[in-house]
Short mmCIF file of C-alpha atoms and ligand atoms in Angstrom, two decimals:
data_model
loop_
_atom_site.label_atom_id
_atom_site.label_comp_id
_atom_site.label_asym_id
_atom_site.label_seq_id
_atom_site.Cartn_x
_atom_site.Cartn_y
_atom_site.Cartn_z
CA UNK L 1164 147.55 92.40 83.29
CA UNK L 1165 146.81 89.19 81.34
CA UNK L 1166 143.70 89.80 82.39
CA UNK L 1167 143.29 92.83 80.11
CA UNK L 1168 144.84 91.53 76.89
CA UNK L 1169 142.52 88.15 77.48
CA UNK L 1170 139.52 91.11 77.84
CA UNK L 1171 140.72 93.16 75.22
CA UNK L 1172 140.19 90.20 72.74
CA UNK L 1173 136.62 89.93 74.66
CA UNK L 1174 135.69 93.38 74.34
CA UNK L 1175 136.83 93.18 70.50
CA UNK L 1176 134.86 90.46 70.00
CA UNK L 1177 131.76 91.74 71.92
CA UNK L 1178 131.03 94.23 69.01
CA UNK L 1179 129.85 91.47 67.64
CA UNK L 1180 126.52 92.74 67.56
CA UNK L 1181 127.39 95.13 64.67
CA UNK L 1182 128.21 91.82 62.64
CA UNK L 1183 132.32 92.65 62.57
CA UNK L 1184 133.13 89.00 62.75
CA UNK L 1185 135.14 88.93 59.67
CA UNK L 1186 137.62 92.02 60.86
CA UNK L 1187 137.82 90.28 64.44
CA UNK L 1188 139.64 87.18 62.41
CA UNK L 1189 142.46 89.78 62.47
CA UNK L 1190 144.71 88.96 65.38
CA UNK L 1191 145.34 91.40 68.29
CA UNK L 1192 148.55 92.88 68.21
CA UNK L 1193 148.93 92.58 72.01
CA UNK L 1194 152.62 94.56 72.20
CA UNK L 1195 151.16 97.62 70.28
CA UNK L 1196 148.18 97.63 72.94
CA UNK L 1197 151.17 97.03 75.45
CA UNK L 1198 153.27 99.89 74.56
CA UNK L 1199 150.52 102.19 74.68
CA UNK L 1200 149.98 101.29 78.31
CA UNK L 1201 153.05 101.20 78.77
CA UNK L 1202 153.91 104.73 77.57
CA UNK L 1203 151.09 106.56 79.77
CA UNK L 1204 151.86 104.63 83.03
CA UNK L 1205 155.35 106.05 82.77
CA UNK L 1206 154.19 109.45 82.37
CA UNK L 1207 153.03 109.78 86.91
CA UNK L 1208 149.63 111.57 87.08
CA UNK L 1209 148.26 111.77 90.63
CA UNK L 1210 145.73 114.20 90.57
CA UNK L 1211 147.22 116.95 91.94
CA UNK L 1212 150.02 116.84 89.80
CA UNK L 1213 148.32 119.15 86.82
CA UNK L 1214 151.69 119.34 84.69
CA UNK L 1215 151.75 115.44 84.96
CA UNK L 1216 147.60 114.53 84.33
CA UNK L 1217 148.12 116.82 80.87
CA UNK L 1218 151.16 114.92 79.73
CA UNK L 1219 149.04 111.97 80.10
CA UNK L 1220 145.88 113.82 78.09
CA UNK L 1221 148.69 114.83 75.53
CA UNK L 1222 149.63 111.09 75.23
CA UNK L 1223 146.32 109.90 74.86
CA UNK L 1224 144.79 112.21 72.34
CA UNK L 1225 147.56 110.90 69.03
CA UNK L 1226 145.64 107.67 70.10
CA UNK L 1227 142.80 108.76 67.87
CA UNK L 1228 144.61 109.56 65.06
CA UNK L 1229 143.34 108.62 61.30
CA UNK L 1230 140.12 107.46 63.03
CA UNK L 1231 137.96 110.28 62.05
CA UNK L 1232 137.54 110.77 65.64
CA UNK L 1233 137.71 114.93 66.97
CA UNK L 1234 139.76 115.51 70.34
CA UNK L 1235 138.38 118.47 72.21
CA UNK L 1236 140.43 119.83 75.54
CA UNK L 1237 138.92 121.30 78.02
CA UNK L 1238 140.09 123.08 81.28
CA UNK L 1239 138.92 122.55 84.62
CA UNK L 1240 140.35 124.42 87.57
CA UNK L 1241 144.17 126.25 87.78
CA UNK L 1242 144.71 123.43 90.22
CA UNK L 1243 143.70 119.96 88.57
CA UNK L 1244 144.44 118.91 84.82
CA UNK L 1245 142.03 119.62 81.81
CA UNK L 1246 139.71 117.30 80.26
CA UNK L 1247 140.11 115.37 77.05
CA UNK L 1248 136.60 114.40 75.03
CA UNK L 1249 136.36 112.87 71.74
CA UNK L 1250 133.62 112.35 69.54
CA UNK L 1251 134.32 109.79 68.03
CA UNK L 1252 131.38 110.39 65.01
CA UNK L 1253 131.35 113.99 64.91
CA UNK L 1254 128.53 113.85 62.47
CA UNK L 1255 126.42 112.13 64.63
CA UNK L 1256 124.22 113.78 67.22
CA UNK L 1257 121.64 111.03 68.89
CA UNK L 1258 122.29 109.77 72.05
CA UNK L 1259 125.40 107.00 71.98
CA UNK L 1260 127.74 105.24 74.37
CA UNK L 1261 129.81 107.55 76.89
CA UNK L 1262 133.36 105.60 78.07
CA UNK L 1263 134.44 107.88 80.85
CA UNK L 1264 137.81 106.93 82.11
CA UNK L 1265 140.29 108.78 84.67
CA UNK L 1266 143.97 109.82 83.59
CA UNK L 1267 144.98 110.50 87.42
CA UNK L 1268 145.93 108.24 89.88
CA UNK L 1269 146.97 107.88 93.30
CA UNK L 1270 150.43 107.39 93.57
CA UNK L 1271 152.94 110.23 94.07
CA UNK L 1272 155.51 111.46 91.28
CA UNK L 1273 158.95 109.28 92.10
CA UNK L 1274 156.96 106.10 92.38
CA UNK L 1275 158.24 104.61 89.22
CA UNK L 1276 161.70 105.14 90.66
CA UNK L 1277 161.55 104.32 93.92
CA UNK L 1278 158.64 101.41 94.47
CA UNK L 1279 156.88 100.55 91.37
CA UNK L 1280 159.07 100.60 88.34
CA UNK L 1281 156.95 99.72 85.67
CA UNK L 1282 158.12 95.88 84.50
CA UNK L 1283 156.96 92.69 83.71
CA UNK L 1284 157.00 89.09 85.05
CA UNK L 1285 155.82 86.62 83.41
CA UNK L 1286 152.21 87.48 82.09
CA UNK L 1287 151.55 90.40 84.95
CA UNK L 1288 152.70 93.66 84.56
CA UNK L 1289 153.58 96.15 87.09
CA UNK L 1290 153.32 100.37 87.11
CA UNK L 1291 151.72 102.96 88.96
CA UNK L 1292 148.08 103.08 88.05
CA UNK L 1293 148.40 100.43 85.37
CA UNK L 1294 145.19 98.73 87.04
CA UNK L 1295 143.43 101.73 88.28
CA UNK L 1296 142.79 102.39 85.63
CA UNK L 1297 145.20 103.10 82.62
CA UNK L 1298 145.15 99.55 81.61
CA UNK L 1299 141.59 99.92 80.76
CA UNK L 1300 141.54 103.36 79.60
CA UNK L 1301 144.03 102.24 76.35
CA UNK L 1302 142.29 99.04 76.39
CA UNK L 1303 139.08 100.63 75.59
CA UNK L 1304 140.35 102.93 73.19
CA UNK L 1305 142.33 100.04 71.27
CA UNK L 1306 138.91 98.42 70.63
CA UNK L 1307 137.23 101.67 69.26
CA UNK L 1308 140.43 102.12 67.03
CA UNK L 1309 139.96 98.49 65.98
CA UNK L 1310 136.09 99.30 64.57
CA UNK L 1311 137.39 102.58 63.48
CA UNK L 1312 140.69 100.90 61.49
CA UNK L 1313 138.14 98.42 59.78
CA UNK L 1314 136.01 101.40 58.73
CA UNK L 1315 133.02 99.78 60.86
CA UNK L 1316 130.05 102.04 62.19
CA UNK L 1317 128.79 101.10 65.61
CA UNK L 1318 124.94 101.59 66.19
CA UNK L 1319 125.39 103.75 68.29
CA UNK L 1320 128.06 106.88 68.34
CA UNK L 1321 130.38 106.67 70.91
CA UNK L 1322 132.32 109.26 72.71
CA UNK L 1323 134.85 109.38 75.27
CA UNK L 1324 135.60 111.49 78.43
CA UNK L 1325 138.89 111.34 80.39
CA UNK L 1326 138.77 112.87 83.35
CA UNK L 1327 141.88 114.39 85.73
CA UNK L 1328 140.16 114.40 89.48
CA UNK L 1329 138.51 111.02 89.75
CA UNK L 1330 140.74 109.66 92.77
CA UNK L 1331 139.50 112.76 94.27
CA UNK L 1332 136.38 111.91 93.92
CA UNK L 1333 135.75 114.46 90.75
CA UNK L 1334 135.35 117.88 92.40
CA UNK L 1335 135.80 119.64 89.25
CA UNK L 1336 134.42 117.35 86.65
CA UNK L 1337 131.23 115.96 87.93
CA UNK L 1338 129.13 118.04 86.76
CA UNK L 1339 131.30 118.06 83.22
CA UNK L 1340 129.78 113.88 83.88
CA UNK L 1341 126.37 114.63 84.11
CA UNK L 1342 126.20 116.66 81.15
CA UNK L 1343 127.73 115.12 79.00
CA UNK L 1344 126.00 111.74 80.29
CA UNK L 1345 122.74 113.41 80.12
CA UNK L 1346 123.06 113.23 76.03
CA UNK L 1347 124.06 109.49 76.01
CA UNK L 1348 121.88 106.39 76.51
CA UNK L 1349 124.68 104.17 77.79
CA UNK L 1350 127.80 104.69 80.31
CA UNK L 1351 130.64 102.55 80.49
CA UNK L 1352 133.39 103.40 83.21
CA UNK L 1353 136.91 101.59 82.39
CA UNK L 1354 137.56 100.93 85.92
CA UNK L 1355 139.48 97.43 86.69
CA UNK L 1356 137.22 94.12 86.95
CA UNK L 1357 137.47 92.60 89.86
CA UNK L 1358 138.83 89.53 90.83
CA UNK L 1359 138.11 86.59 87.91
CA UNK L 1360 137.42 89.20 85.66
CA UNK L 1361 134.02 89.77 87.34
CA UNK L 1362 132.67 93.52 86.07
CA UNK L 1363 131.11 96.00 88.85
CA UNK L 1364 127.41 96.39 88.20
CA UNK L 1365 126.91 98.41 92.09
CA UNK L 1366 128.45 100.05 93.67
CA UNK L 1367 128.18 102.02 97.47
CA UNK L 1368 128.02 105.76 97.93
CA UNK L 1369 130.57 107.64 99.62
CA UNK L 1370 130.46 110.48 102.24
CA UNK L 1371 133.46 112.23 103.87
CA UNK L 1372 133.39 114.23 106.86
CA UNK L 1373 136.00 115.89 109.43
CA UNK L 1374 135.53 116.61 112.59
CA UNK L 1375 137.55 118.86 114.81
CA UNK L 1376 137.34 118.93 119.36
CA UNK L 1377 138.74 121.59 120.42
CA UNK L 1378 139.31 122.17 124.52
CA UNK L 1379 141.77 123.99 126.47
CA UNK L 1380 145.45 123.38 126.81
CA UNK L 1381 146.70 122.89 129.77
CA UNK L 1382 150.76 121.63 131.67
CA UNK L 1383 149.69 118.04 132.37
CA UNK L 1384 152.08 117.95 135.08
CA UNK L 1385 151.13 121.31 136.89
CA UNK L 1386 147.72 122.14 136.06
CA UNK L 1387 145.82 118.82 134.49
CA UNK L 1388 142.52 119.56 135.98
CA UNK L 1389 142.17 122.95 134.27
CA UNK L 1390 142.52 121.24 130.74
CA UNK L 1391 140.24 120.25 128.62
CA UNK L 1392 141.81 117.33 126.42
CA UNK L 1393 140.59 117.26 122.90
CA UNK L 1394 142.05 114.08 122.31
CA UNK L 1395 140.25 112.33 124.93
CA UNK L 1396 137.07 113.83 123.51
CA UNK L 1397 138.18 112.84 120.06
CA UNK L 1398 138.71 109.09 121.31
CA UNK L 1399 135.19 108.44 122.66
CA UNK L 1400 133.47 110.09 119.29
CA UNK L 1401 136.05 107.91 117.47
CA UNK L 1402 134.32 104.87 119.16
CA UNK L 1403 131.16 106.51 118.80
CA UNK L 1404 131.39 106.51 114.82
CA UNK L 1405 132.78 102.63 115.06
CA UNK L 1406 129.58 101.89 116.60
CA UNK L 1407 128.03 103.51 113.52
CA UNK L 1408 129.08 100.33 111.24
CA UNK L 1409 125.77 98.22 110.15
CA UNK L 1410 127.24 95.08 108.44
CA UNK L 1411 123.99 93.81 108.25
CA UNK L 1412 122.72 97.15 106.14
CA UNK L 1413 125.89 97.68 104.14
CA UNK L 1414 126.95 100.74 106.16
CA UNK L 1415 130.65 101.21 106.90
CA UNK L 1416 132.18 103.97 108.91
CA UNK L 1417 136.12 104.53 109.15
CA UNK L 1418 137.78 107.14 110.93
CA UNK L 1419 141.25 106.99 108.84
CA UNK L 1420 143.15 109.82 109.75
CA UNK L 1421 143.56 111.72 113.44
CA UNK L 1422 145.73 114.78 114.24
CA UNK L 1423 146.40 116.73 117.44
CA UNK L 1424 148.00 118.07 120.30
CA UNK L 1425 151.17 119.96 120.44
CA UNK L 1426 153.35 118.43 123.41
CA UNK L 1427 153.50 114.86 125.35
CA UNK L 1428 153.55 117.10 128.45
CA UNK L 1429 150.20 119.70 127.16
CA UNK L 1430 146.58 118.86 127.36
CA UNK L 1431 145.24 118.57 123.95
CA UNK L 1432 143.79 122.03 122.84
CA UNK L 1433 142.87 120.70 119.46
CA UNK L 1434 141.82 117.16 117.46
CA UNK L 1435 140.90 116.73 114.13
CA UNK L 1436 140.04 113.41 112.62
CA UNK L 1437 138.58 112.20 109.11
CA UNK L 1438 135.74 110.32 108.29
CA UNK L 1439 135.14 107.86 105.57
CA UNK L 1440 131.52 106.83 104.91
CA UNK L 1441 130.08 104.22 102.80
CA UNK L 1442 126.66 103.35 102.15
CA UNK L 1443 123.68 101.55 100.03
CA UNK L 1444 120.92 103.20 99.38
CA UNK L 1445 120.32 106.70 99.72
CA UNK L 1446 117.75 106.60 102.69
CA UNK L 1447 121.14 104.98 104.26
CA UNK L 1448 122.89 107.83 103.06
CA UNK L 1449 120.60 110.88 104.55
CA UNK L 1450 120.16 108.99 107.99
CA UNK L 1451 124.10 108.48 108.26
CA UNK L 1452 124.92 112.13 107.00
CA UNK L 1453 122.69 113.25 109.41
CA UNK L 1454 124.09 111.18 112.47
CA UNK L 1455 127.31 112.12 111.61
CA UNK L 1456 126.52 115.70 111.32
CA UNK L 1457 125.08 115.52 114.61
CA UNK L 1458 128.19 114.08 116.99
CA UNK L 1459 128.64 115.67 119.96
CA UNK L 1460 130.77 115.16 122.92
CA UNK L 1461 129.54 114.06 126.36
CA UNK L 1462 132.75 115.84 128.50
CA UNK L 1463 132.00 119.25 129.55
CA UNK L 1464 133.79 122.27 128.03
CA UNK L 1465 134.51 120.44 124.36
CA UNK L 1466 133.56 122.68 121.02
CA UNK L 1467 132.86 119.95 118.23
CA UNK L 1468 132.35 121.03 114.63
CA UNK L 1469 131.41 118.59 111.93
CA UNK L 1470 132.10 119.10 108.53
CA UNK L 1471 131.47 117.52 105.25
CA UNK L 1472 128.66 115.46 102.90
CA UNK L 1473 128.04 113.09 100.62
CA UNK L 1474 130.55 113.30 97.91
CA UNK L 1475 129.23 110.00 95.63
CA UNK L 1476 125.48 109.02 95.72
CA UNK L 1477 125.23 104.90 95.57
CA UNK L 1478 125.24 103.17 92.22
CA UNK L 1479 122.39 100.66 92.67
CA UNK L 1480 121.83 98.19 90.35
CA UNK L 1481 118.47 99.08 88.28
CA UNK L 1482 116.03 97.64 85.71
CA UNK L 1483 118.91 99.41 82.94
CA UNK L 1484 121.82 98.00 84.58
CA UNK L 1485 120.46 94.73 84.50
CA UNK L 1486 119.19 94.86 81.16
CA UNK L 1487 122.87 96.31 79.75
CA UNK L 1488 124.31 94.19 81.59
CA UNK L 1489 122.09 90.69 80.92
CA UNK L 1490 122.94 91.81 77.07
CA UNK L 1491 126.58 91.86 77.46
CA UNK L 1492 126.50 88.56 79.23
CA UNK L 1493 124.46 87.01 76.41
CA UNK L 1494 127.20 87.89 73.78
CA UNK L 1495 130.23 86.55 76.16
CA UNK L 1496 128.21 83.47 76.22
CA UNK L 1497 128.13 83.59 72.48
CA UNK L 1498 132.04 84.09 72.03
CA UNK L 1499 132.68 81.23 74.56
CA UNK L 1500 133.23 82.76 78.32
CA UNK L 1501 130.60 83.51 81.12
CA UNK L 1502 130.48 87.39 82.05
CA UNK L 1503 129.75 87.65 85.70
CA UNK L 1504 128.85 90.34 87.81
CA UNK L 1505 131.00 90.99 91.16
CA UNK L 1506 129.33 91.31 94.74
CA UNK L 1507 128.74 95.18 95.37
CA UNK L 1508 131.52 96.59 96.11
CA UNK L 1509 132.37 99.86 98.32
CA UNK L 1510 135.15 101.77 96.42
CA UNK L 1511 133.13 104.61 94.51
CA UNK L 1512 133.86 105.93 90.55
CA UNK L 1513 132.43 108.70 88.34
CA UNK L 1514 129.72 105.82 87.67
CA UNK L 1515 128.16 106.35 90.77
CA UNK L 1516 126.74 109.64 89.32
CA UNK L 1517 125.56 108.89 86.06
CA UNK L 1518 123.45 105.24 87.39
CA UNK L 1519 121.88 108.52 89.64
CA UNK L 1520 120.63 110.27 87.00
CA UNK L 1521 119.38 106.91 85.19
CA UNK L 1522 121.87 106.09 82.52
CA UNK L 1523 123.15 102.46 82.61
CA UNK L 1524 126.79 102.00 83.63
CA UNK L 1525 128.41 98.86 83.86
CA UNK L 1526 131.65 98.58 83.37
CA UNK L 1527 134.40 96.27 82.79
ZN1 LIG B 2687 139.69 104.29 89.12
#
């Protein structure tokens, strides 16, 4: 967590472009930002808690009080939390900054009471989706209400977008994303630096997939040859998609959950496992979807269906990317610190679709 107060003061003093050096002499009052952090990460939000994700909109929006700033709310589905965006210069129509951050996370309501009270110790502080990504979320807002408190106007307008679905990779709001990306020249996602404060400039696509065997059940005392064991099947295509992973090409395959059976003493009628895909580039991505898609099983009497796609395309780093991103470095430099860019990483974010469609996204 230090490392967010130490970036806040950063990403203050990075608006240094607009030539708001004399306001930025003001110190950062580091237990407001706290408290704000504080009083979201106590409110649990995973994303299919709807009643939860809304409390945390409803805590979020007073944030943009007396800033001029208008707070629109927007639903999605019955079943996932609505959407908070604010304009933050209403009056203003070109093309600006977007700030997309999430509001849900992905730990389950009795969290705080049980594993991760929210506390401190020492400099670090602890609570459920503090890092991913609520810490950055107020963080970001605190230096918009800085510019906005010193009656500054940035070059560009800026608007924000919080989200409720994220962790599941955005099923209701992506498109929501693209839109409202499509009007803005610049994206910045709040997700967590990595480690030494190092921002994510690329990142890998994501596909998901399950498969289900299904063969016959059988008493594995009395009758084993007559069954057809869908586990069995399930094992070899497990070690078939293991043998899918390309180190050398970025590809990753993980088959992270399996289900099946009914009895010790049965053959397996049914298997189900899930698939976690990550990727490169999207050539990578359309020859593993298809593999995937294509798994059968060698044994003799198996039904395999495959299920499932891409769900986030990659988030290569581009001429606009590197540009953004060569800019922000050059003003760190200025303020006294070296911004650095972290090795690509595999976790997706709602970046991953707006670097698609062309719009610059680092974030911090
Ligand atoms: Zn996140």
């Amino acid at each position: 967590m230090c490392g967010f107060l130490v970036q806040l003061e950063n990403d203050c003093a990075a608006n240094a472009w607009a030539d708001m050096s004399s306001f930025l002499q003001d110190p950062v009052d580091s237990d407001a930002i706290l408290a704000d952090i504080r009083s979201i990460v106590e409110i649990e939000s995973p994303s299919r808690n709807v009643a939860g994700v809304n409390r945390v909109l409803e805590g979020i929006a007073p944030f943009f009080e007396g800033t001029g700033a208008v707070c629109e709310r927007q639903q999605t589905t019955p079943t996932l939390g609505d959407i908070l965006r604010v304009r933050c210069d209403p009056t203003r129509n070109e093309p600006g900054v977007l700030v997309l951050s999430h509001m849900d996370t992905v730990h389950p309501v009795g969290t705080l009471a049980s594993k991760l009270a929210y506390r401190r110790e020492g400099d670090r502080i602890y609570g459920p989706g503090i890092y991913d990504m609520k810490g950055g979320l107020v963080l970001a807002v605190a230096a918009f209400r800085r510019i906005a408190h010193a009656r500054r106007r940035t070059p560009l307008p800026i608007t924000f977008l919080f989200t409720p679905d994220e962790e599941l990779s955005s099923p209701a709001t992506r498109r929501v994303i693209e839109r409202e990306a499509a009007g803005h020249r610049y994206v910045l996602v709040t997700e967590p630096a990595r480690d030494g404060g190092k921002i994510v400039t690329a990142r890998k696509g994501v596909g998901a997939f399950v498969i289900r065997t299904r063969g016959w059940p059988a008493h594995a005392g009395g009758n084993p040859d007559k069954g057809r064991n869908a586990i069995l099947a399930m094992a070899e295509i497990t070690l078939a998609i293991e043998g899918l992973n390309d180190r050398t090409r970025g590809i990753t395959t993980n088959v992270g959950l399996i289900e099946g059976g009914t009895a010790r003493n049965t053959v397996a009628e049914d298997c189900t496992i899930e698939v976690d895909l990550r990727f490169c580039d999207r050539a990578s991505a359309s020859e593993m979807e298809a593999k995937i898609l294509a798994l059968k099983s060698s044994r003799p009497d198996i039904e395999i269906t495959v299920t499932g796609k891409i769900t986030r395309p990659p988030f290569a780093r581009d001429r606009g990317v590197d540009l953004m991103f060569e800019r922000a470095a050059a003003i760190a430099r200025e303020i006294g610190f070296a911004l650095e860019s972290a090795p690509l990483v595999g976790g997706g974010s709602d970046g991953n679709f707006t670097v698609e469609m062309g719009i610059p996204t680092p974030r911090d």
